[in-house]
Coordinates of C-alpha atoms in Angstrom, one line a residue:
X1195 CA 149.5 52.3 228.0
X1196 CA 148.7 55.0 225.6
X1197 CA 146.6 54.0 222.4
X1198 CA 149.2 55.0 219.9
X1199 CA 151.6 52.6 221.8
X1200 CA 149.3 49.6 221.7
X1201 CA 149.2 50.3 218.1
X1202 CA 152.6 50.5 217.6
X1203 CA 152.9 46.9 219.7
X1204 CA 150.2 45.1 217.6
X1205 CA 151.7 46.4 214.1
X1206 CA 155.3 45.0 215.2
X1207 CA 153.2 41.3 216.7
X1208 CA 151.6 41.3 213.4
X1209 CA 155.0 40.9 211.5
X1210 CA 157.2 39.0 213.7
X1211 CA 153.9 36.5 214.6
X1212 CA 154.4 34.7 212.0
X1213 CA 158.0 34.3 211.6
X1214 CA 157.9 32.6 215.1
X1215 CA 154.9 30.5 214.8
X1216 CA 156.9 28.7 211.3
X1217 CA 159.4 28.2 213.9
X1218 CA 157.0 26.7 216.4
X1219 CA 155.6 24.8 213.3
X1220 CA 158.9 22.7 212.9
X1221 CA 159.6 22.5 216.0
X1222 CA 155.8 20.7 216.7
X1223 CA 156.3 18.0 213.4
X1224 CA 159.7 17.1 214.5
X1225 CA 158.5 16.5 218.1
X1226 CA 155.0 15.1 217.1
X1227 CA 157.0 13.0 214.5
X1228 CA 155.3 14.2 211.5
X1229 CA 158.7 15.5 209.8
X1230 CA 161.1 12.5 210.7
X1231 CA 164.6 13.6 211.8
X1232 CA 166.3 12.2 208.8
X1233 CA 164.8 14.8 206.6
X1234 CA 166.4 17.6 208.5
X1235 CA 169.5 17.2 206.6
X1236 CA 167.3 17.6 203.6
X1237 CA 166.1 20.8 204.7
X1238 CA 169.3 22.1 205.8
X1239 CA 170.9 21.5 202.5
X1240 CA 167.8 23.1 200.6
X1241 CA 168.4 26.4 202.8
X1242 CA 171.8 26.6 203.3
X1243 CA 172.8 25.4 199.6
X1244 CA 169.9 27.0 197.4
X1245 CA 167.2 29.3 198.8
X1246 CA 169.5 31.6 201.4
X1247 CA 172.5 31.7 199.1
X1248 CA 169.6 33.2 196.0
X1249 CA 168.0 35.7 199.0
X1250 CA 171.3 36.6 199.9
X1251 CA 172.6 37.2 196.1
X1252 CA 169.3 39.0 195.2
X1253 CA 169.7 41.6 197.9
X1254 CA 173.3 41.9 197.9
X1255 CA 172.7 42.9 194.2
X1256 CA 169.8 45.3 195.3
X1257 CA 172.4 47.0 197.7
X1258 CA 174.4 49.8 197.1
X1259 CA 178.1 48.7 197.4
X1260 CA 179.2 51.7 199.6
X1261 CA 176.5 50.0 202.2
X1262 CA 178.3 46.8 202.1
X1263 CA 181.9 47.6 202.4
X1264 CA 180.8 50.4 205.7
X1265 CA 184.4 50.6 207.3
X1266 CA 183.0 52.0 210.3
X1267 CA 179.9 49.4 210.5
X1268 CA 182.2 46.3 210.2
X1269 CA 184.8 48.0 212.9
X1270 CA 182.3 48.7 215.7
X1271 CA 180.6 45.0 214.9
X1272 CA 183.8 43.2 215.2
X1273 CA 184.9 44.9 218.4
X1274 CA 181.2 44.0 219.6
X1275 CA 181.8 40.4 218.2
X1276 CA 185.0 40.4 220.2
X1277 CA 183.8 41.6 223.8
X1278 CA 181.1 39.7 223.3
X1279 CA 183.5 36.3 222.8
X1280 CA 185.8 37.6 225.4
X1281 CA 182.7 37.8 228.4
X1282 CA 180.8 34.7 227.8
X1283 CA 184.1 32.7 228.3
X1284 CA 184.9 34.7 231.5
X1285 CA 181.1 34.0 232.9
X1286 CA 181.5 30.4 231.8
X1287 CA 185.1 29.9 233.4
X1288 CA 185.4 32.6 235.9
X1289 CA 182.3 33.1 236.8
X1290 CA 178.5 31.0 237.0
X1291 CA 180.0 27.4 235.5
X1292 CA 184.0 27.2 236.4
X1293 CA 183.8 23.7 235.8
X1294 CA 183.4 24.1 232.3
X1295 CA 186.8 23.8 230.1
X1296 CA 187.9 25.8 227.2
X1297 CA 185.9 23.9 224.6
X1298 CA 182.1 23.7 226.5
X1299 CA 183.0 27.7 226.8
X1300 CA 184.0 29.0 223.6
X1301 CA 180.9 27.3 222.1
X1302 CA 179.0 29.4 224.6
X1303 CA 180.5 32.1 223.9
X1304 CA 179.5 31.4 220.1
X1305 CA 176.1 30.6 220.8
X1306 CA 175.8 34.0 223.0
X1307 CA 177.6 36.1 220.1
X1308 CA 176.6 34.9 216.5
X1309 CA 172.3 35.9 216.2
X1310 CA 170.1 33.9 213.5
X1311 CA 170.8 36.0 211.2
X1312 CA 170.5 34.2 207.8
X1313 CA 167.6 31.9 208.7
X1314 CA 165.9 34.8 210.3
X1315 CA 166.8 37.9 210.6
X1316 CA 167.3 39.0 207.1
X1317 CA 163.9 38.8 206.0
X1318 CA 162.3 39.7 209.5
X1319 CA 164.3 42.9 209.7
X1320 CA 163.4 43.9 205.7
X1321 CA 159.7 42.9 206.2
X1322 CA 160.0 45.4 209.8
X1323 CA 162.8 48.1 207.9
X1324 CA 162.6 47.9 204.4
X1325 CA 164.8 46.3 201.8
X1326 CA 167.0 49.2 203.0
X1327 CA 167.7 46.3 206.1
X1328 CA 169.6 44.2 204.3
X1329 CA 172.8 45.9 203.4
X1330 CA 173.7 45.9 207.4
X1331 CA 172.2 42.4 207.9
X1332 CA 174.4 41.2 205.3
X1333 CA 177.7 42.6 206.7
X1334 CA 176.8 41.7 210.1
X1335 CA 176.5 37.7 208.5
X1336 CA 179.9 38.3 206.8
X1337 CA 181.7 39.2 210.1
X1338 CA 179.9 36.3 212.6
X1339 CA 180.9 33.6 209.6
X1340 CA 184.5 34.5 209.0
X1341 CA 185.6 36.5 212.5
X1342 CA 183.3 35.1 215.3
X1343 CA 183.3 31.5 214.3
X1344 CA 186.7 31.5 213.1
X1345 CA 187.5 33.0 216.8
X1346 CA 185.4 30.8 219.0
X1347 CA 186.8 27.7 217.1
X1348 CA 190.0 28.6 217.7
X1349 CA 190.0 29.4 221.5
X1350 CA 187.9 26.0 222.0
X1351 CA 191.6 23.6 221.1
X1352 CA 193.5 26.0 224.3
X1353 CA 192.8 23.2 226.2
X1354 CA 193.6 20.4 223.9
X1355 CA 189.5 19.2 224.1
X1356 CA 188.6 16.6 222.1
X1357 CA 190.3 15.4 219.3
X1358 CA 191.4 18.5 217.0
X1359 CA 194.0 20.0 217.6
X1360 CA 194.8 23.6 217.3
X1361 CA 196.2 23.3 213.4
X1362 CA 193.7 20.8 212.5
X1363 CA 190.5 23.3 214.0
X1364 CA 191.7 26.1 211.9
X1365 CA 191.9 23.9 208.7
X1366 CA 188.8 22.9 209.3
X1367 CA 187.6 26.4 210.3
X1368 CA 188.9 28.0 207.0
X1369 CA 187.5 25.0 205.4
X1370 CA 184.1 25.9 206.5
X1371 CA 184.2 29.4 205.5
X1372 CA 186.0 28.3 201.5
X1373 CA 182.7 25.3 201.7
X1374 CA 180.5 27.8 202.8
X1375 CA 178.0 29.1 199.7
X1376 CA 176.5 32.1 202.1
X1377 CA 179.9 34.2 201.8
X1378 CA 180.2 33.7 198.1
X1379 CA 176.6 34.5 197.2
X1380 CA 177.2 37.8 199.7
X1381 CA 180.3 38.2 197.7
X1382 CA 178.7 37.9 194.0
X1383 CA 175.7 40.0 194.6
X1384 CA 178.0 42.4 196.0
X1385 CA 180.1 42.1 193.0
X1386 CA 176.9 42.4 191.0
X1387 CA 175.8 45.8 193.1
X1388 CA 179.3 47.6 192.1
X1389 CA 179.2 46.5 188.8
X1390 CA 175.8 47.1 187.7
X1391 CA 175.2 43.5 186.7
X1392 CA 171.7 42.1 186.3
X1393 CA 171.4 38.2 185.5
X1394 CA 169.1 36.9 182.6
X1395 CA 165.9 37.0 183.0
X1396 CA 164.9 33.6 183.2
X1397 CA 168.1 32.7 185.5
X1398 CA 166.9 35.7 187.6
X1399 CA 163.5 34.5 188.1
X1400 CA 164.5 31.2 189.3
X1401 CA 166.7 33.1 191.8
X1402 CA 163.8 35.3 192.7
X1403 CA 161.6 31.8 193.3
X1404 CA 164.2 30.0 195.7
X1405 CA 164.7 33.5 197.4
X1406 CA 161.1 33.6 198.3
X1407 CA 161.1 29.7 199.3
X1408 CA 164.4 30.7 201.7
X1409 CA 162.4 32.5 204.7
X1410 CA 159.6 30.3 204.8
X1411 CA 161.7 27.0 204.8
X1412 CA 164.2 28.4 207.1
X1413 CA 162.3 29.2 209.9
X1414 CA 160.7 25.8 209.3
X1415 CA 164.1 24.5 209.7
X1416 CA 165.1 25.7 212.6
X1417 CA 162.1 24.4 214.9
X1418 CA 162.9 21.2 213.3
X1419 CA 166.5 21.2 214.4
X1420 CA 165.9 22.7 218.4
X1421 CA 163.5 19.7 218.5
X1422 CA 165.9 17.8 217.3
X1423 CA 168.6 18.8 219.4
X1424 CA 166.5 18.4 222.5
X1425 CA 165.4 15.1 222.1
X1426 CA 168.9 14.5 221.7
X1427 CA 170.0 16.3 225.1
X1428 CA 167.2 14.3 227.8
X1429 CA 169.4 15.0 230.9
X1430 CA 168.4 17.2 233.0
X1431 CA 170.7 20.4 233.4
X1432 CA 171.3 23.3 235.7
X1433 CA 169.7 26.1 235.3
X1434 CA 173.0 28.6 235.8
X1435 CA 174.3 26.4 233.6
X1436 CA 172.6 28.3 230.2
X1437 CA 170.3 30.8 231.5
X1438 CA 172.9 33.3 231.8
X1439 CA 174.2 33.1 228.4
X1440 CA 170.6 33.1 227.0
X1441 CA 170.5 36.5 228.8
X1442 CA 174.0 37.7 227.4
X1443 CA 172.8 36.9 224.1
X1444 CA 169.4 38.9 224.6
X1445 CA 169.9 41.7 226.5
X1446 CA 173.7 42.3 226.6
X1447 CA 174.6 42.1 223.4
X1448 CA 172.1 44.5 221.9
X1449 CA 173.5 47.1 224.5
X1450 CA 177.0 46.3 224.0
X1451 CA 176.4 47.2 220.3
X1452 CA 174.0 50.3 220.8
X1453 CA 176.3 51.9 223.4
X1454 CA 179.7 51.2 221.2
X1455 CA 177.8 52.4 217.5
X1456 CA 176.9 55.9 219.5
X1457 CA 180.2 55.7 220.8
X1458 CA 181.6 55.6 217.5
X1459 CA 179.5 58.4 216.2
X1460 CA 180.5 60.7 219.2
X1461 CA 183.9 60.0 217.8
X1462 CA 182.9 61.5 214.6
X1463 CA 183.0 58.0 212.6
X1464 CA 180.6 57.9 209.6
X1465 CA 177.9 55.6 210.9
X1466 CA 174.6 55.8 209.7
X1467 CA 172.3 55.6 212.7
X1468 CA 169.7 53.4 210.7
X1469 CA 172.6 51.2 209.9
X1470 CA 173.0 50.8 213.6
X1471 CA 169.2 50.3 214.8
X1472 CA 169.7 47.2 212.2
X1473 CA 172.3 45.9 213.2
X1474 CA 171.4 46.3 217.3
X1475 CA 168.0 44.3 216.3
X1476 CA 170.6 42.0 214.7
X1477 CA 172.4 41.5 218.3
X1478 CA 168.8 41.1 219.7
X1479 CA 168.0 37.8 217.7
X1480 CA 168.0 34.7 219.2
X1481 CA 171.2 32.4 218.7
X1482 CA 172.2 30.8 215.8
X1483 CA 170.4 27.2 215.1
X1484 CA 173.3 26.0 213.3
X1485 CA 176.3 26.3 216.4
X1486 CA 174.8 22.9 218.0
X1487 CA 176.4 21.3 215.1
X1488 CA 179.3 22.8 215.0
X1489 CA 179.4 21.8 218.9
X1490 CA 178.9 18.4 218.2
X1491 CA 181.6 18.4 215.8
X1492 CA 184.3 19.4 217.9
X1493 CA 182.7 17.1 220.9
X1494 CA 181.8 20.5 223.0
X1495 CA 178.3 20.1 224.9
X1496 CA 175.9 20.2 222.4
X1497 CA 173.3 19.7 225.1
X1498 CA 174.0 22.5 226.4
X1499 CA 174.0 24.6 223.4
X1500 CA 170.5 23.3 222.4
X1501 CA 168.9 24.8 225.5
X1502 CA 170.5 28.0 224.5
X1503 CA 169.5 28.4 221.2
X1504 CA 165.8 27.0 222.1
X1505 CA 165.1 29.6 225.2
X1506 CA 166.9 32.4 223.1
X1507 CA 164.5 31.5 220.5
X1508 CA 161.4 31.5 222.7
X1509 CA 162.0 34.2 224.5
X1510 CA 163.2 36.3 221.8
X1511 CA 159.5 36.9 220.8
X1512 CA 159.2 39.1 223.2
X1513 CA 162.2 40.3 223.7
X1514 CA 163.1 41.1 220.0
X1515 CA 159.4 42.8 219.7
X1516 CA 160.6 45.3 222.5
X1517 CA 163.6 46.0 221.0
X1518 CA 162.2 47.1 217.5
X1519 CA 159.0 49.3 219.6
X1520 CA 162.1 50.9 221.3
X1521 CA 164.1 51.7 218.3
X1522 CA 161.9 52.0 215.6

């Protein structure tokens, strides 16, 4: 290995280090029992309600609106979102676990498709990029909340799984987009960017102070819940059973999103090629900490979805490191 390339390894270790040890942090106090599990909830609502929405509003503001409303950007993520969806539920039912029924499958097909992109990958990928990051992070969030999830949720009641059925899910799926505040802080800064809008001072530097507390806290966060979650799930479980959707989620979906943006720009569509190095580091993120609830709410295999999102997450280290040394 040449110098300069063990330099460039050690400069991209040195930032994503330490967003993956304050996962490993929260994951040791909720195993070790030094953060008990009822004050989880507590962090989840801090996050989710306050410090992401302000990190979220604060860049959207900072980003031009052209960046955020990228036709071509959202198109080629979407049809990613969508292929992605369509082959995790044909390796789950066709393929390494046919046992598995419509609702166990579309959850893994969520788990494989939507990355940790609010907890983590905004403000990894603007401490790597630039603030420049964010405007592709933040559509990339938009489309995984409203199309991906809306999706996954609604191929899960084919089979009639649990109790929900098919009218019920999508209430409850548009439900969670209208209760969701990451959407409406995406949608006020962007509102903000278009318009020229800057808040009050004082109001803008108590944004600014839960913005900074919303990486921190959120990586925190989500070592607290895959602890959680696997104390939760103590059977033991086939390998083939997750290991290939942890590997869809890694390495496919990356690809699958690299090969269709140059695709696109072959075409002659106006994508800008650093929008879609963010957005392929995007794909490479591990999975979203927050689909084992939604699992357990619709009575999917939640066990199953833990050891996804935990392996994605551990292994991601390295496998997110080599993604931004190859693209950046």
């Amino acid at each position: 290995m040449q110098p300069w390339t063990i330099h460039v390894v050690l400069r991209i270790l040195l930032i994503t280090f330490p967003f993956f040890s304050l996962v490993l942090c929260g994951y040791v106090a909720a195993r070790r029992g030094w953060l008990s599990h009822q004050a989880i909830p507590g962090l989840n609502t801090f996050v989710l309600y306050f410090a992401l929405p302000c990190m979220l509003y604060r860049f959207g503001a900072g980003t031009p609106i052209n960046q955020l409303l990228n036709a071509s950007l959202i198109g080629v993520y979407m049809l990613c979102a969508v292929l992605m969806v369509a082959l995790a539920v044909a390796v789950t039912r066709l393929g390494l676990q046919p046992q598995k029924n419509w609702n166990d499958a579309s959850f893994g097909a969520l788990v494989a498709s939507f990355p940790n992109t609010g907890f983590m990958g905004v403000p990894l990928l603007v401490a790597l990029l630039g603030a420049k990051a964010a405007g592709p992070a933040i559509v990339s969030i938009s489309v995984d909340m409203i199309l991906t999830s809306s999706l996954c949720i609604a191929l899960s009641r084919l089979d009639g799984a649990g109790t929900l059925g098919a009218s019920a899910a999508a209430r409850m799926a548009l439900k969670g987009v209208v209760n969701n505040p990451l959407p409406w802080a995406i949608a006020l800064g962007g509102l903000a960017s278009m318009a020229d809008f800057v808040l009050p001072k004082p109001i803008m530097s108590t944004v600014t102070l839960l913005a900074d507390a919303a990486s921190p806290v959120a990586l925190f966060t989500i070592g607290a819940v895959l602890a959680r979650s696997q104390n939760n799930s103590k059977e033991r479980m086939p390998l083939k059973d997750y290991v290939p959707i942890v590997f869809i989620k890694l390495l496919v979906h990356p690809v699958l999103l690299g090969l269709l943006g140059l695709a696109a720009i072959a075409l002659g569509l106006p994508l800008d090629r650093f929008a879609l190095t963010v957005v392929v580091l995007v794909a490479a993120l591990p999975s979203a900490s927050n689909v084992v609830i939604l699992a357990e709410r619709f009575n999917a295999d939640s066990g199953r979805i833990a050891r996804i999102i935990l392996l994605s997450t551990v292994l991601a280290f390295f496998s997110f490191s080599g993604a931004v040394a190859l693209l950046t």
